[in-house]
XYZ file of C-alpha atoms in Angstrom:
561
model
C 0.000 0.000 0.000
C 1.284 3.455 -0.882
C 0.912 6.000 1.907
C 2.279 9.243 0.498
C 4.126 10.978 -2.277
C 7.261 12.929 -1.527
C 6.590 16.492 -0.484
C 7.427 18.945 -3.206
C 6.383 16.924 -6.262
C 3.953 19.466 -7.663
C 2.270 19.506 -11.050
C 4.685 20.202 -13.938
C 5.086 23.842 -14.964
C 3.526 23.159 -18.350
C 0.347 21.866 -16.691
C 0.183 24.924 -14.392
C 0.657 27.200 -17.429
C -2.211 25.357 -19.127
C -4.419 26.148 -16.103
C -3.597 29.849 -16.379
C -4.070 29.897 -20.144
C -7.496 28.288 -19.894
C -8.411 30.577 -16.947
C -9.067 27.530 -14.771
C -12.426 26.914 -16.422
C -11.882 24.010 -18.798
C -13.900 20.900 -17.867
C -12.032 19.007 -20.619
C -8.720 19.056 -18.764
C -9.278 15.734 -16.998
C -11.916 14.256 -19.289
C -9.440 11.931 -20.973
C -7.733 11.097 -17.706
C -11.013 10.030 -16.104
C -11.625 7.409 -18.757
C -10.795 4.056 -17.229
C -8.381 2.379 -19.614
C -6.509 -0.930 -19.559
C -8.900 -2.364 -16.970
C -7.363 -0.421 -14.071
C -9.341 -0.204 -10.837
C -11.485 2.923 -10.520
C -10.226 5.500 -8.020
C -11.893 8.236 -5.955
C -10.133 10.898 -3.869
C -11.572 11.865 -0.462
C -10.537 15.243 0.939
C -10.217 15.236 4.738
C -10.594 18.026 7.272
C -6.980 19.137 7.563
C -4.874 19.782 10.680
C -6.115 19.359 14.235
C -7.382 22.558 15.862
C -10.234 23.810 18.004
C -13.221 24.262 15.694
C -12.225 21.341 13.447
C -14.421 18.515 14.696
C -13.290 14.891 14.617
C -16.839 14.162 13.448
C -15.721 14.945 9.890
C -13.068 12.255 10.143
C -15.813 9.744 10.960
C -17.486 10.664 7.663
C -14.222 10.385 5.703
C -13.601 6.907 7.131
C -17.118 5.745 6.267
C -16.588 7.060 2.748
C -13.458 4.916 2.420
C -15.351 1.861 3.710
C -18.226 2.497 1.271
C -15.828 2.820 -1.676
C -14.229 -0.481 -0.717
C -17.671 -2.153 -0.652
C -18.337 -0.718 -4.116
C -15.039 -2.028 -5.500
C -13.558 1.458 -5.921
C -10.033 2.348 -4.761
C -10.103 5.045 -2.063
C -7.411 7.731 -1.920
C -7.438 9.788 1.300
C -5.881 13.248 1.368
C -5.453 14.544 4.915
C -2.668 15.925 7.105
C -3.821 15.207 10.655
C -1.809 12.450 12.402
C -4.422 12.072 15.155
C -7.234 10.878 12.900
C -8.447 7.423 11.916
C -8.598 8.492 8.257
C -4.785 8.702 8.262
C -4.345 5.194 9.704
C -2.506 2.925 7.272
C -5.407 0.481 6.914
C -8.338 2.892 6.447
C -7.943 3.742 2.761
C -6.165 2.095 -0.165
C -3.822 5.062 -0.507
C -3.014 7.969 1.790
C -1.505 11.296 0.806
C -0.395 13.070 3.959
C -0.468 16.487 2.292
C -1.931 19.953 3.014
C -5.468 20.623 1.798
C -4.474 23.208 -0.814
C -5.428 23.605 -4.467
C -1.852 23.047 -5.679
C -1.298 19.851 -3.666
C -4.625 18.359 -4.710
C -3.961 19.132 -8.382
C -0.579 17.365 -8.116
C -2.310 14.278 -6.735
C -4.997 14.515 -9.438
C -2.352 14.501 -12.162
C -0.636 11.448 -10.684
C -3.688 9.341 -9.768
C -6.230 10.322 -12.467
C -9.315 9.429 -10.351
C -12.933 9.293 -11.413
C -13.603 12.219 -9.122
C -13.165 13.909 -5.761
C -15.427 13.872 -2.672
C -15.424 17.259 -0.902
C -18.481 16.778 1.322
C -16.925 14.978 4.285
C -14.048 17.187 5.436
C -16.039 20.167 6.689
C -15.470 23.718 5.470
C -11.864 23.254 4.305
C -12.604 21.067 1.205
C -15.849 22.941 0.475
C -13.856 26.166 0.080
C -11.807 24.429 -2.648
C -14.764 23.035 -4.595
C -15.258 25.892 -7.093
C -11.550 26.241 -7.925
C -11.206 22.480 -8.407
C -14.223 22.354 -10.683
C -12.889 25.251 -12.779
C -9.701 23.244 -13.218
C -11.741 20.386 -14.660
C -11.870 18.192 -11.561
C -14.980 16.040 -11.320
C -16.665 16.886 -7.999
C -18.732 13.873 -6.928
C -22.139 14.584 -5.433
C -23.728 18.014 -5.138
C -22.394 20.332 -7.849
C -19.875 23.077 -7.127
C -22.440 25.612 -8.377
C -24.952 24.484 -5.746
C -22.197 24.657 -3.134
C -21.470 28.218 -4.261
C -25.155 29.158 -3.930
C -25.097 28.038 -0.301
C -21.766 29.781 0.409
C -22.303 33.029 -1.508
C -24.437 35.398 0.608
C -26.111 37.137 -2.337
C -26.992 33.951 -4.250
C -28.192 32.280 -1.064
C -30.540 35.171 -0.306
C -31.939 34.985 -3.837
C -32.686 31.278 -3.352
C -34.425 31.894 -0.003
C -36.597 34.613 -1.556
C -37.404 32.419 -4.554
C -38.616 29.610 -2.275
C -40.639 31.999 -0.097
C -38.716 31.120 3.068
C -37.740 33.422 5.947
C -34.239 34.567 6.809
C -33.036 37.033 9.466
C -32.418 40.471 7.940
C -28.763 40.933 7.109
C -26.100 42.963 5.354
C -22.490 42.693 4.215
C -19.829 45.275 5.082
C -16.103 45.925 4.851
C -15.673 48.887 7.213
C -16.873 50.045 10.636
C -18.767 52.964 9.029
C -20.705 50.526 6.839
C -21.282 48.270 9.857
C -22.724 51.178 11.872
C -25.215 51.905 9.107
C -26.294 48.255 8.717
C -26.553 47.692 12.491
C -28.718 50.808 12.850
C -31.046 49.604 10.079
C -31.319 46.083 11.529
C -31.478 47.153 15.183
C -29.348 45.691 17.982
C -28.471 42.962 18.853
C -26.705 41.852 15.682
C -24.493 38.883 14.870
C -21.121 39.816 13.366
C -19.212 37.119 11.514
C -16.407 36.883 8.943
C -16.885 35.039 5.646
C -15.461 31.594 4.887
C -14.290 30.663 8.380
C -14.326 27.457 10.394
C -15.939 26.938 13.788
C -17.505 30.399 14.009
C -14.082 32.023 14.396
C -14.327 35.728 15.425
C -18.133 35.507 15.426
C -19.829 37.676 18.064
C -23.239 38.857 19.245
C -23.103 42.658 19.515
C -25.470 44.742 21.638
C -24.120 48.293 21.136
C -21.923 50.514 18.965
C -18.890 50.332 21.252
C -18.729 46.543 21.007
C -19.488 46.736 17.286
C -16.313 48.733 16.615
C -14.192 46.282 18.610
C -15.574 43.139 16.982
C -15.612 44.568 13.444
C -11.841 45.062 13.724
C -11.387 41.452 14.866
C -13.672 40.117 12.122
C -11.873 42.173 9.455
C -8.524 40.628 10.424
C -9.968 37.133 10.023
C -12.125 37.800 6.957
C -9.326 39.386 4.898
C -10.582 40.384 1.452
C -13.982 38.766 2.012
C -16.910 40.819 3.381
C -18.042 40.750 7.005
C -21.588 39.484 7.491
C -24.008 41.219 9.863
C -27.295 39.478 10.728
C -30.170 40.519 12.932
C -29.788 38.318 16.025
C -32.997 36.592 17.105
C -33.017 36.666 20.910
C -34.753 33.875 22.844
C -35.087 31.782 19.691
C -34.684 27.998 19.584
C -32.036 26.729 17.205
C -32.640 23.546 15.226
C -30.304 21.440 13.073
C -31.608 19.253 10.254
C -29.460 16.623 8.515
C -30.703 15.380 5.155
C -29.542 12.957 2.452
C -30.529 13.069 -1.220
C -29.763 11.367 -4.514
C -31.059 14.125 -6.804
C -34.525 12.541 -6.938
C -35.346 11.297 -3.441
C -34.655 13.318 -0.290
C -34.831 11.931 3.237
C -34.324 13.721 6.554
C -31.859 11.857 8.749
C -32.732 13.751 11.918
C -34.196 16.972 13.335
C -32.242 18.105 16.412
C -33.401 20.731 18.888
C -30.685 22.741 20.630
C -31.028 22.848 24.409
C -29.249 26.204 24.705
C -31.040 29.143 23.110
C -29.811 30.735 19.885
C -26.343 32.254 20.074
C -24.290 29.180 21.007
C -22.325 27.646 18.112
C -23.903 24.416 16.882
C -20.598 22.626 17.508
C -20.838 23.548 21.217
C -24.583 23.230 21.772
C -26.276 20.260 23.413
C -28.955 18.782 21.112
C -31.857 16.397 21.460
C -33.036 13.868 18.865
C -35.972 13.689 18.542
C -36.977 17.233 19.484
C -38.517 17.667 22.937
C -40.510 20.924 22.832
C -41.331 21.787 19.208
C -44.942 21.570 18.053
C -46.077 19.369 15.127
C -46.792 22.559 13.145
C -43.205 23.791 13.551
C -41.801 20.363 12.666
C -43.914 20.356 9.496
C -42.477 23.753 8.495
C -38.935 22.526 9.147
C -39.441 19.439 6.995
C -41.065 21.331 4.124
C -38.338 24.007 4.049
C -35.558 21.388 4.137
C -36.996 19.372 1.269
C -37.589 22.464 -0.880
C -34.008 23.691 -0.436
C -32.588 20.208 -1.121
C -34.562 20.013 -4.367
C -33.532 23.532 -5.395
C -29.843 22.755 -4.753
C -30.242 19.304 -6.347
C -28.451 17.727 -3.397
C -26.577 14.500 -4.105
C -25.153 13.325 -0.797
C -25.567 15.131 2.518
C -26.954 18.523 3.496
C -27.250 20.300 6.849
C -29.615 23.197 7.601
C -29.590 25.401 10.696
C -32.830 27.123 11.669
C -34.012 29.545 14.343
C -37.559 29.112 15.637
C -39.061 32.233 17.195
C -42.736 31.997 18.100
C -44.486 30.425 15.127
C -41.891 31.566 12.583
C -39.067 29.435 11.187
C -35.957 31.288 9.946
C -33.226 29.741 7.795
C -29.835 30.629 9.276
C -27.459 28.572 7.176
C -27.362 25.745 4.633
C -24.311 23.502 4.284
C -24.366 21.182 1.240
C -22.000 18.788 2.993
C -21.720 16.514 6.006
C -22.173 18.297 9.318
C -20.738 17.654 12.773
C -23.995 15.959 13.714
C -23.905 13.200 11.065
C -22.145 10.636 13.332
C -24.593 11.424 16.160
C -27.671 11.073 13.944
C -26.317 7.893 12.349
C -25.789 6.242 15.743
C -29.205 7.324 17.025
C -31.268 6.059 14.082
C -28.999 3.116 13.220
C -28.415 4.252 9.622
C -24.837 5.008 8.396
C -25.638 8.248 6.557
C -22.065 8.970 5.398
C -21.785 5.485 3.877
C -25.105 5.862 2.083
C -24.129 9.324 0.858
C -20.917 7.934 -0.663
C -22.837 5.237 -2.506
C -25.301 7.861 -3.719
C -22.386 9.905 -5.111
C -21.307 6.822 -7.051
C -24.718 6.705 -8.716
C -26.824 4.470 -6.493
C -30.355 5.496 -5.489
C -31.806 5.720 -1.989
C -34.662 3.441 -3.050
C -32.170 0.694 -3.869
C -30.353 1.396 -0.593
C -33.723 1.007 1.197
C -33.660 4.360 2.982
C -36.599 6.459 1.821
C -38.334 7.693 4.993
C -37.323 9.707 8.035
C -36.888 7.548 11.119
C -37.997 8.901 14.515
C -36.646 6.800 17.401
C -38.951 5.811 20.315
C -36.169 6.834 22.715
C -34.271 10.114 23.273
C -30.612 10.818 22.540
C -28.755 13.944 23.642
C -25.487 15.119 22.077
C -23.261 17.047 24.488
C -19.954 18.748 23.742
C -16.648 18.143 25.500
C -14.488 21.195 26.189
C -10.744 21.606 26.794
C -11.179 24.198 29.574
C -9.117 22.177 32.070
C -6.124 22.650 29.754
C -6.464 26.455 29.833
C -6.357 27.704 33.453
C -8.274 30.936 34.001
C -10.255 30.784 30.764
C -13.949 31.716 30.885
C -16.271 28.757 30.242
C -19.049 30.933 28.817
C -20.268 29.704 25.425
C -21.046 31.874 22.408
C -21.030 31.913 18.592
C -17.340 30.946 18.369
C -16.785 27.212 18.755
C -14.717 26.041 21.751
C -15.396 22.293 21.988
C -12.986 19.544 20.946
C -15.290 16.520 20.975
C -18.722 15.211 21.857
C -20.559 12.431 23.703
C -24.050 10.950 23.582
C -26.551 10.110 26.304
C -29.470 7.846 25.428
C -32.546 6.860 27.467
C -36.287 6.390 27.238
C -36.924 10.022 28.287
C -35.246 13.401 27.870
C -34.222 13.875 31.526
C -32.397 10.535 31.617
C -30.696 11.063 28.261
C -29.579 14.582 29.201
C -28.072 13.683 32.557
C -26.262 10.694 31.008
C -24.745 13.066 28.442
C -23.514 15.374 31.221
C -21.906 12.499 33.110
C -20.276 11.264 29.889
C -18.917 14.769 29.213
C -17.133 14.753 32.557
C -19.533 16.704 34.755
C -19.725 15.606 38.402
C -23.479 15.558 39.019
C -24.351 15.982 42.730
C -27.198 14.133 44.476
C -27.018 16.389 47.536
C -25.093 19.340 48.959
C -24.941 23.072 48.223
C -25.708 25.072 45.086
C -24.540 28.627 44.332
C -26.863 30.693 42.092
C -26.112 34.085 40.531
C -28.022 35.072 37.402
C -28.577 38.074 35.160
C -31.683 40.200 35.762
C -33.408 38.792 32.660
C -33.072 35.261 34.113
C -34.331 35.963 37.638
C -37.936 35.042 36.883
C -37.018 31.681 35.370
C -34.508 30.788 38.080
C -37.279 30.725 40.714
C -38.728 27.469 39.363
C -35.287 25.863 39.101
C -34.306 26.916 42.634
C -37.596 25.620 44.047
C -36.940 22.189 42.561
C -33.403 22.195 43.992
C -34.865 23.064 47.419
C -37.413 20.238 47.110
C -34.579 17.833 46.245
C -32.847 18.751 49.510
C -30.128 21.113 48.292
C -29.070 24.177 50.296
C -28.894 27.344 48.220
C -26.252 30.078 48.346
C -26.747 33.129 46.134
C -25.554 36.606 45.228
C -27.462 39.496 46.796
C -29.769 40.279 43.864
C -30.618 36.650 43.114
C -31.174 35.864 46.821
C -33.655 38.741 47.143
C -35.781 37.326 44.317
C -35.673 33.807 45.779
C -36.621 35.024 49.269
C -39.662 36.837 47.825
C -40.787 33.461 46.487
C -40.282 31.657 49.824
C -37.052 29.964 48.778
C -34.405 30.360 51.507
C -30.967 31.374 50.237
C -27.804 32.369 52.103
C -26.280 35.561 50.676
C -22.568 35.472 49.900
C -20.526 38.702 49.710
C -18.940 39.780 46.435
C -15.398 38.509 45.986
C -13.771 41.824 46.955
C -16.245 42.724 49.703
C -15.829 40.046 52.351
C -15.056 36.449 53.285
C -15.906 33.657 53.144
C -17.022 34.307 49.563
C -17.957 31.887 46.802
C -14.296 31.250 45.869
C -13.528 30.263 49.466
C -16.472 27.868 49.625
C -15.534 26.214 46.334
C -11.953 25.794 47.495
C -13.162 24.186 50.742
C -15.381 21.713 48.846
C -18.610 23.227 50.180
C -20.195 23.985 46.784
C -21.344 21.064 44.596
C -22.968 23.018 41.766
C -22.845 26.547 40.284
C -25.564 28.215 38.174
C -24.171 31.479 36.787
C -25.563 33.247 33.714
C -23.402 36.071 32.305
C -24.234 39.735 32.923
C -23.321 40.646 29.340
C -21.027 39.847 26.423
C -18.161 41.479 28.308
C -18.610 39.774 31.705
C -17.568 41.155 35.084
C -14.276 39.903 36.508
C -16.073 38.260 39.472
C -18.056 36.095 37.055
C -14.947 35.038 35.155
C -13.193 34.041 38.400
C -16.206 31.987 39.523
C -16.599 30.211 36.180
C -12.852 29.548 35.956
C -12.715 28.034 39.446
C -15.491 25.500 38.755
C -13.116 23.867 36.259
C -10.223 23.914 38.720
C -12.237 22.055 41.381
C -14.361 19.950 38.972
C -17.663 21.435 40.163
C -20.853 20.903 38.167
C -21.851 24.140 36.443
C -24.200 25.671 33.889
C -24.176 29.136 32.299
C -27.646 29.148 30.704
C -31.162 28.934 32.097
C -32.120 26.256 29.573
C -29.099 24.189 30.580
C -29.887 24.689 34.283
C -33.486 23.528 33.789
C -32.401 20.411 31.886
C -29.668 19.653 34.454
C -31.965 19.951 37.469
C -34.619 17.775 35.813
C -31.890 15.223 35.098
C -30.678 15.412 38.700
C -34.216 14.655 39.876
C -34.254 11.586 37.614
C -30.824 10.547 38.918
C -31.924 10.863 42.550
C -35.341 9.223 42.240
C -34.719 6.508 39.651
C -31.762 4.396 38.576
C -30.534 5.427 35.127
C -29.952 1.884 33.869
C -27.800 0.737 30.973
C -28.678 -0.685 27.558
C -26.511 -1.288 24.528
C -27.042 0.797 21.407
C -28.111 -2.364 19.602
C -30.908 -2.932 22.132
C -32.233 0.567 21.494
C -32.080 0.010 17.727
C -34.259 -3.091 18.102
C -37.078 -0.948 19.518
C -39.730 -0.176 16.930
C -39.144 3.234 15.361
C -41.752 5.521 13.861
C -41.399 6.432 10.189
C -42.556 9.786 8.817
C -44.482 9.315 5.602
């Protein structure tokens, strides 16, 4: 088995000159090369996710590996291109050939010239290969699956907006800018808060929710550094909305939803960091119908061949399209394990020309159990870092909890992610003013479960008004023992602390940093606190129990017609 070519063997100068002369738009360049002559085995190149970094999920590697396995089953030679030594896709026995090379246009074209494959799969490596799709196609490379033009529609802000309007779907109001002056004008028209994000980035890098002009100036500068020559995107941020992810597979004729996942945290947390439930746990049948209809219409419009991911925001009765990715998403491994259908494998076979009808996957499967995806964070490796989540991705992995109900599945996911879930002891609560009404119900349940409550002055006053006893702790610089002292002494088993704003107070950062140091259970959102406390009640009152994934898959699932 060949594992690599020597670094530095690029395409000959004559070939590169040909590219320039033909302005990188000749589809004939590889037409002759793709013809399978002399009975040689057919080859397909799979582009991986590139080097290991925060924001580059290992979930994409799962998809690349399943693509290699599917190609093997189909009798096609798999050629993996990836440069991450910590992945399974770069193991010597995963693919037939491995090129341990950077994911750049020049390196891929060198490999294309040497191997002369039938085509290239760009769907499984995340954003990195997708960004190369148009340039590769212009150079005559055969992109397997969804066309590079459809990919460009989803990536190009203007073309994407035209598609949304054509289909009669809703999208948050938005604008594109290059300067702070332009950003001021757009933000004023949209109204604060707004979501600022650079173009063509991975993991929500430099993405921020902005509530005023002062923060806008700061974050526009950061976004401009990351975005480079590309425009900065400004969207109206939908507060208190529920985010939803939909994974779908299509063969150009038949489209099937793999799973609809409801985020547990409200809108504003990157989908790679958010906890998600499959099936959804609070959305109405009417909303689910809208989500399905919108997903199918966009898949048909983009003529999806392979996988597609859509991110929505649900606010009231309205469903807004946030983003469409005509590729595998981070949630594909999770959905595949929950429903017992290897979506990445099926998608690879679809790209080779097979139909979903022949593969016997034509209807959405809704499991009779609940699975929760939770993210794993590297905070214990970064002393003093704030654990608050936002639009920029911070997680480095994920786990799954599965049970017959949501509370059991959620608390299993927290335990799997490394949280120490208490069954008794003391809880410290300090929340933002907007969360004080909701925290009353959570605190009452904690009291009923036998926990003693400590709180900051403002939060304690609200709890006392609602007949929930709470011991007031002084601010960190105003007296002792304070919350830091109690955590250090092992007297606090759980912390509920929602941030006071996008630029948090130093006291909050110290509290949230210390929970990591002493491995204390914590949550920074009201939705997360509610789910955690409900899970704690389940943990205290009923044994969680253990079943294998195969046992869950044997349970009769519901199919959506």
